[in-house]
Amino acid sequence: MRQDADEIRKELNINAYKGPSNAADLKVTLDIIDEIELSTTTPADILIRDKQYQEAINIINKYQSQENTEKLLEKEGNFKIHNCPLGIDFPMRVLGEIANAPELSDDELLSKVEYYINSGADLVDIGMHANENNPQKAYHMIKLIKDNYDIGLSIDTMNPLEIREGLRAGADLILSIDHGNYKNIIDDVKEYDAKAVIIPTNYEKNYIPKTALEKVESLEKLTKKCKDITTIADPLLDPINSPSLTESICACKLFRERNPTQALFFGVGNVSELLDADSNGVHAVLSGIAMETNANILFTPESSLKTKHSIEELKTASNMMFISKIKETIPKNLGITLVNYKDRFKKDDIKID
């Protein structure tokens, strides 16, 4: 109701005040009804932002408590990568890629890892150079980070030698396995009890599926080939118009419908890095789509100035979408927000005595 609720008092001689804009916020409003002074003109959700934020944090903390985590990990499809619980019952995890990692000095690499962790990354990915062979460098970088930080690490390469050395140094996740390289990798992944992202390609034969159905069927076949390890399916999110973001989202949706518990990878950076738009809004929308498909990992580098703070934005977006999912409401007035450059309310709506 947009009108002043005081009209009700005038007409019926009954005090009337504005509640929250959305019915989902009725409970939190009633919980603190004695702690706030309701208004006849300003919706209650504007008055209770701090309470909403605390409720949001409490929801997240509840799902990340040790007792709840151990219980959820017993369910099919949930598992850990290092010490990070992952699956459809947990918030989407943010995997931050350090692109072109072999070019960095040891100090630069560790500084980047620390920045990613402080930005909210749940996992860190070490991006190797395509079509190069740097197994010793792969070992050195993974071991260096493991010796300094307690965080799950993945190595981003399809080179079996680099993968083997990365695993030997302590890598927890392989990114990626396809139909062309799986035979040379799967035994090593199993030996080191690591996890692996699988993609629907066969680069050895220059095969890249185009349609959503082709991607899903290819991933399902590769899952069977890799049945002895834990896999995370990546349908490959395409940039807009290259060839089709829509088709790749359809692939994610179709895969989830056919495979309700298998972990799903969502390459957000494939879109945001190749779009001249401020990243925070892009990340919010893509994270919402990822949530609706029950994706489990949001992947991004921070390779350009326009996508700086991508990890922090995706972490916020992940929390927003998780709370939205739990509360069964739209991602609005949740207490946390990705509104950075505009405001949802006119300044006049906020009155300070």
PDB file of C-alpha atoms in Angstrom, residues 105-283:
ATOM      1  CA  SER A 105      57.009 -14.410  -8.516  1.00  0.00           C
ATOM      2  CA  ASP A 106      56.563 -16.314  -5.265  1.00  0.00           C
ATOM      3  CA  ASP A 107      55.735 -13.124  -3.381  1.00  0.00           C
ATOM      4  CA  GLU A 108      53.263 -12.011  -6.054  1.00  0.00           C
ATOM      5  CA  LEU A 109      51.582 -15.409  -6.026  1.00  0.00           C
ATOM      6  CA  LEU A 110      51.195 -15.495  -2.241  1.00  0.00           C
ATOM      7  CA  SER A 111      49.958 -11.901  -2.234  1.00  0.00           C
ATOM      8  CA  LYS A 112      47.322 -12.815  -4.816  1.00  0.00           C
ATOM      9  CA  VAL A 113      46.192 -15.822  -2.794  1.00  0.00           C
ATOM     10  CA  GLU A 114      45.873 -13.700   0.345  1.00  0.00           C
ATOM     11  CA  TYR A 115      43.853 -11.100  -1.565  1.00  0.00           C
ATOM     12  CA  TYR A 116      41.516 -13.801  -2.892  1.00  0.00           C
ATOM     13  CA  ILE A 117      41.021 -15.287   0.574  1.00  0.00           C
ATOM     14  CA  ASN A 118      40.329 -11.857   2.077  1.00  0.00           C
ATOM     15  CA  SER A 119      37.853 -11.222  -0.761  1.00  0.00           C
ATOM     16  CA  GLY A 120      35.868 -14.292   0.233  1.00  0.00           C
ATOM     17  CA  ALA A 121      37.164 -17.033  -2.066  1.00  0.00           C
ATOM     18  CA  ASP A 122      36.288 -20.496  -0.776  1.00  0.00           C
ATOM     19  CA  LEU A 123      38.781 -22.136  -3.126  1.00  0.00           C
ATOM     20  CA  VAL A 124      41.701 -20.863  -5.214  1.00  0.00           C
ATOM     21  CA  ASP A 125      42.571 -22.018  -8.729  1.00  0.00           C
ATOM     22  CA  ILE A 126      46.096 -21.887 -10.159  1.00  0.00           C
ATOM     23  CA  GLY A 127      45.833 -21.100 -13.860  1.00  0.00           C
ATOM     24  CA  MET A 128      48.626 -22.617 -15.964  1.00  0.00           C
ATOM     25  CA  HIS A 129      49.567 -21.627 -19.518  1.00  0.00           C
ATOM     26  CA  ALA A 130      47.757 -23.522 -22.269  1.00  0.00           C
ATOM     27  CA  ASN A 131      49.948 -25.539 -24.664  1.00  0.00           C
ATOM     28  CA  GLU A 132      52.987 -25.269 -22.406  1.00  0.00           C
ATOM     29  CA  ASN A 133      54.676 -27.883 -20.231  1.00  0.00           C
ATOM     30  CA  ASN A 134      55.594 -26.627 -16.753  1.00  0.00           C
ATOM     31  CA  PRO A 135      55.209 -29.560 -14.330  1.00  0.00           C
ATOM     32  CA  GLN A 136      57.993 -28.386 -12.004  1.00  0.00           C
ATOM     33  CA  LYS A 137      56.417 -24.937 -11.810  1.00  0.00           C
ATOM     34  CA  ALA A 138      53.042 -26.506 -11.101  1.00  0.00           C
ATOM     35  CA  TYR A 139      54.500 -28.487  -8.195  1.00  0.00           C
ATOM     36  CA  HIS A 140      56.347 -25.475  -6.802  1.00  0.00           C
ATOM     37  CA  MET A 141      53.331 -23.139  -6.857  1.00  0.00           C
ATOM     38  CA  ILE A 142      50.902 -25.600  -5.273  1.00  0.00           C
ATOM     39  CA  LYS A 143      53.366 -26.574  -2.549  1.00  0.00           C
ATOM     40  CA  LEU A 144      54.284 -22.946  -1.860  1.00  0.00           C
ATOM     41  CA  ILE A 145      50.637 -22.015  -1.308  1.00  0.00           C
ATOM     42  CA  LYS A 146      49.898 -25.146   0.720  1.00  0.00           C
ATOM     43  CA  ASP A 147      52.845 -24.355   2.986  1.00  0.00           C
ATOM     44  CA  ASN A 148      51.461 -20.884   3.679  1.00  0.00           C
ATOM     45  CA  TYR A 149      47.655 -21.071   3.500  1.00  0.00           C
ATOM     46  CA  ASP A 150      45.035 -23.592   4.596  1.00  0.00           C
ATOM     47  CA  ILE A 151      42.702 -23.400   1.603  1.00  0.00           C
ATOM     48  CA  GLY A 152      41.509 -25.796  -1.069  1.00  0.00           C
ATOM     49  CA  LEU A 153      43.519 -25.499  -4.290  1.00  0.00           C
ATOM     50  CA  SER A 154      42.790 -26.478  -7.859  1.00  0.00           C
ATOM     51  CA  ILE A 155      45.153 -26.543 -10.808  1.00  0.00           C
ATOM     52  CA  ASP A 156      43.775 -25.299 -14.117  1.00  0.00           C
ATOM     53  CA  THR A 157      45.416 -27.315 -16.882  1.00  0.00           C
ATOM     54  CA  MET A 158      44.711 -30.253 -19.144  1.00  0.00           C
ATOM     55  CA  ASN A 159      48.371 -31.289 -19.275  1.00  0.00           C
ATOM     56  CA  PRO A 160      48.706 -34.694 -17.543  1.00  0.00           C
ATOM     57  CA  LEU A 161      52.269 -33.964 -16.397  1.00  0.00           C
ATOM     58  CA  GLU A 162      51.274 -30.654 -14.785  1.00  0.00           C
ATOM     59  CA  ILE A 163      48.255 -32.324 -13.200  1.00  0.00           C
ATOM     60  CA  ARG A 164      50.357 -35.140 -11.790  1.00  0.00           C
ATOM     61  CA  GLU A 165      52.853 -32.757 -10.214  1.00  0.00           C
ATOM     62  CA  GLY A 166      50.074 -30.525  -8.920  1.00  0.00           C
ATOM     63  CA  LEU A 167      48.463 -33.494  -7.228  1.00  0.00           C
ATOM     64  CA  ARG A 168      51.783 -34.595  -5.780  1.00  0.00           C
ATOM     65  CA  ALA A 169      52.176 -31.129  -4.259  1.00  0.00           C
ATOM     66  CA  GLY A 170      48.718 -31.265  -2.658  1.00  0.00           C
ATOM     67  CA  ALA A 171      46.161 -29.975  -5.198  1.00  0.00           C
ATOM     68  CA  ASP A 172      42.620 -30.834  -4.118  1.00  0.00           C
ATOM     69  CA  LEU A 173      40.838 -30.293  -7.431  1.00  0.00           C
ATOM     70  CA  ILE A 174      41.677 -30.784 -11.113  1.00  0.00           C
ATOM     71  CA  LEU A 175      40.365 -28.375 -13.709  1.00  0.00           C
ATOM     72  CA  SER A 176      39.736 -30.032 -16.162  1.00  0.00           C
ATOM     73  CA  ILE A 177      39.232 -33.559 -17.518  1.00  0.00           C
ATOM     74  CA  ASP A 178      37.656 -34.242 -20.920  1.00  0.00           C
ATOM     75  CA  HIS A 179      37.206 -37.244 -23.219  1.00  0.00           C
ATOM     76  CA  GLY A 180      40.695 -36.750 -24.631  1.00  0.00           C
ATOM     77  CA  ASN A 181      42.840 -36.695 -21.497  1.00  0.00           C
ATOM     78  CA  TYR A 182      40.895 -38.667 -18.888  1.00  0.00           C
ATOM     79  CA  LYS A 183      42.801 -41.939 -19.403  1.00  0.00           C
ATOM     80  CA  ASN A 184      46.086 -40.231 -18.532  1.00  0.00           C
ATOM     81  CA  ILE A 185      44.724 -38.484 -15.447  1.00  0.00           C
ATOM     82  CA  ILE A 186      42.045 -40.522 -13.716  1.00  0.00           C
ATOM     83  CA  ASP A 187      44.404 -42.909 -11.887  1.00  0.00           C
ATOM     84  CA  ASP A 188      46.392 -40.009 -10.421  1.00  0.00           C
ATOM     85  CA  VAL A 189      43.231 -38.234  -9.272  1.00  0.00           C
ATOM     86  CA  LYS A 190      42.073 -41.427  -7.585  1.00  0.00           C
ATOM     87  CA  GLU A 191      45.465 -42.076  -5.971  1.00  0.00           C
ATOM     88  CA  TYR A 192      45.566 -38.648  -4.355  1.00  0.00           C
ATOM     89  CA  ASP A 193      41.842 -38.663  -3.457  1.00  0.00           C
ATOM     90  CA  ALA A 194      41.281 -35.415  -5.327  1.00  0.00           C
ATOM     91  CA  LYS A 195      38.156 -34.180  -7.111  1.00  0.00           C
ATOM     92  CA  ALA A 196      37.906 -33.276 -10.794  1.00  0.00           C
ATOM     93  CA  VAL A 197      35.936 -30.882 -12.979  1.00  0.00           C
ATOM     94  CA  ILE A 198      34.852 -32.583 -16.199  1.00  0.00           C
ATOM     95  CA  ILE A 199      34.017 -30.786 -19.431  1.00  0.00           C
ATOM     96  CA  PRO A 200      32.090 -32.137 -22.453  1.00  0.00           C
ATOM     97  CA  THR A 201      34.882 -31.691 -25.023  1.00  0.00           C
ATOM     98  CA  ASN A 202      37.516 -33.843 -26.668  1.00  0.00           C
ATOM     99  CA  TYR A 203      40.220 -31.369 -27.553  1.00  0.00           C
ATOM    100  CA  GLU A 204      42.464 -34.122 -28.890  1.00  0.00           C
ATOM    101  CA  LYS A 205      39.919 -34.614 -31.677  1.00  0.00           C
ATOM    102  CA  ASN A 206      38.839 -30.942 -31.833  1.00  0.00           C
ATOM    103  CA  TYR A 207      35.361 -31.865 -30.622  1.00  0.00           C
ATOM    104  CA  ILE A 208      33.341 -29.131 -28.904  1.00  0.00           C
ATOM    105  CA  PRO A 209      29.597 -29.814 -28.486  1.00  0.00           C
ATOM    106  CA  LYS A 210      27.279 -27.017 -29.573  1.00  0.00           C
ATOM    107  CA  THR A 211      23.775 -27.736 -28.315  1.00  0.00           C
ATOM    108  CA  ALA A 212      22.597 -28.112 -24.743  1.00  0.00           C
ATOM    109  CA  LEU A 213      21.667 -31.757 -25.307  1.00  0.00           C
ATOM    110  CA  GLU A 214      25.048 -32.555 -26.857  1.00  0.00           C
ATOM    111  CA  LYS A 215      26.839 -31.021 -23.882  1.00  0.00           C
ATOM    112  CA  VAL A 216      24.731 -32.876 -21.340  1.00  0.00           C
ATOM    113  CA  GLU A 217      25.010 -36.252 -23.060  1.00  0.00           C
ATOM    114  CA  SER A 218      28.757 -35.825 -23.402  1.00  0.00           C
ATOM    115  CA  LEU A 219      29.100 -34.972 -19.710  1.00  0.00           C
ATOM    116  CA  GLU A 220      27.010 -37.985 -18.732  1.00  0.00           C
ATOM    117  CA  LYS A 221      29.215 -40.292 -20.803  1.00  0.00           C
ATOM    118  CA  LEU A 222      32.360 -38.829 -19.260  1.00  0.00           C
ATOM    119  CA  THR A 223      30.886 -39.174 -15.764  1.00  0.00           C
ATOM    120  CA  LYS A 224      30.554 -42.917 -16.389  1.00  0.00           C
ATOM    121  CA  LYS A 225      34.145 -43.100 -17.608  1.00  0.00           C
ATOM    122  CA  CYS A 226      35.235 -41.350 -14.392  1.00  0.00           C
ATOM    123  CA  LYS A 227      32.962 -43.316 -12.067  1.00  0.00           C
ATOM    124  CA  ASP A 228      35.813 -44.097  -9.648  1.00  0.00           C
ATOM    125  CA  ILE A 229      36.380 -40.429  -8.727  1.00  0.00           C
ATOM    126  CA  THR A 230      34.198 -37.539  -7.575  1.00  0.00           C
ATOM    127  CA  THR A 231      33.407 -35.294 -10.524  1.00  0.00           C
ATOM    128  CA  ILE A 232      31.969 -31.808 -10.925  1.00  0.00           C
ATOM    129  CA  ALA A 233      30.233 -31.261 -14.260  1.00  0.00           C
ATOM    130  CA  ASP A 234      30.979 -28.100 -16.230  1.00  0.00           C
ATOM    131  CA  PRO A 235      28.621 -27.589 -19.208  1.00  0.00           C
ATOM    132  CA  LEU A 236      30.850 -24.647 -20.239  1.00  0.00           C
ATOM    133  CA  LEU A 237      29.101 -21.308 -19.858  1.00  0.00           C
ATOM    134  CA  ASP A 238      29.511 -19.422 -23.132  1.00  0.00           C
ATOM    135  CA  PRO A 239      29.990 -15.659 -23.462  1.00  0.00           C
ATOM    136  CA  ILE A 240      27.066 -13.729 -24.907  1.00  0.00           C
ATOM    137  CA  ASN A 241      26.744 -14.436 -28.629  1.00  0.00           C
ATOM    138  CA  SER A 242      29.813 -16.692 -28.665  1.00  0.00           C
ATOM    139  CA  PRO A 243      28.132 -18.889 -29.578  1.00  0.00           C
ATOM    140  CA  SER A 244      25.240 -18.628 -27.097  1.00  0.00           C
ATOM    141  CA  LEU A 245      24.916 -17.823 -23.409  1.00  0.00           C
ATOM    142  CA  THR A 246      21.266 -18.902 -23.551  1.00  0.00           C
ATOM    143  CA  GLU A 247      22.100 -22.326 -24.976  1.00  0.00           C
ATOM    144  CA  SER A 248      24.742 -22.931 -22.318  1.00  0.00           C
ATOM    145  CA  ILE A 249      22.348 -21.944 -19.524  1.00  0.00           C
ATOM    146  CA  CYS A 250      19.868 -24.405 -21.006  1.00  0.00           C
ATOM    147  CA  ALA A 251      22.627 -27.022 -20.784  1.00  0.00           C
ATOM    148  CA  CYS A 252      23.045 -26.296 -17.067  1.00  0.00           C
ATOM    149  CA  LYS A 253      19.306 -26.557 -16.497  1.00  0.00           C
ATOM    150  CA  LEU A 254      18.997 -29.772 -18.505  1.00  0.00           C
ATOM    151  CA  PHE A 255      21.977 -31.364 -16.777  1.00  0.00           C
ATOM    152  CA  ARG A 256      20.525 -30.611 -13.359  1.00  0.00           C
ATOM    153  CA  GLU A 257      17.129 -32.008 -14.317  1.00  0.00           C
ATOM    154  CA  ARG A 258      18.743 -35.263 -15.446  1.00  0.00           C
ATOM    155  CA  ASN A 259      21.378 -35.378 -12.683  1.00  0.00           C
ATOM    156  CA  PRO A 260      19.814 -33.967  -9.507  1.00  0.00           C
ATOM    157  CA  THR A 261      22.697 -34.615  -7.087  1.00  0.00           C
ATOM    158  CA  GLN A 262      25.908 -34.389  -9.124  1.00  0.00           C
ATOM    159  CA  ALA A 263      27.968 -31.271  -8.456  1.00  0.00           C
ATOM    160  CA  LEU A 264      27.636 -28.540 -11.091  1.00  0.00           C
ATOM    161  CA  PHE A 265      30.226 -25.948 -12.135  1.00  0.00           C
ATOM    162  CA  PHE A 266      29.211 -22.454 -13.316  1.00  0.00           C
ATOM    163  CA  GLY A 267      31.911 -20.441 -15.116  1.00  0.00           C
ATOM    164  CA  VAL A 268      30.712 -16.911 -14.379  1.00  0.00           C
ATOM    165  CA  GLY A 269      33.975 -15.344 -15.525  1.00  0.00           C
ATOM    166  CA  ASN A 270      33.412 -16.640 -19.057  1.00  0.00           C
ATOM    167  CA  VAL A 271      30.614 -14.090 -19.309  1.00  0.00           C
ATOM    168  CA  SER A 272      31.631 -11.167 -17.103  1.00  0.00           C
ATOM    169  CA  GLU A 273      35.188 -10.948 -18.446  1.00  0.00           C
ATOM    170  CA  LEU A 274      33.868 -10.744 -21.995  1.00  0.00           C
ATOM    171  CA  LEU A 275      31.172  -8.138 -21.444  1.00  0.00           C
ATOM    172  CA  ASP A 276      31.721  -4.396 -21.210  1.00  0.00           C
ATOM    173  CA  ALA A 277      29.462  -3.811 -18.228  1.00  0.00           C
ATOM    174  CA  ASP A 278      29.969  -3.246 -14.522  1.00  0.00           C
ATOM    175  CA  SER A 279      30.487  -6.661 -13.039  1.00  0.00           C
ATOM    176  CA  ASN A 280      28.392  -6.437  -9.868  1.00  0.00           C
ATOM    177  CA  GLY A 281      25.023  -6.493 -11.636  1.00  0.00           C
ATOM    178  CA  VAL A 282      26.216  -9.166 -14.057  1.00  0.00           C
ATOM    179  CA  HIS A 283      27.361 -11.310 -11.152  1.00  0.00           C
TER     180      HIS A 283
END
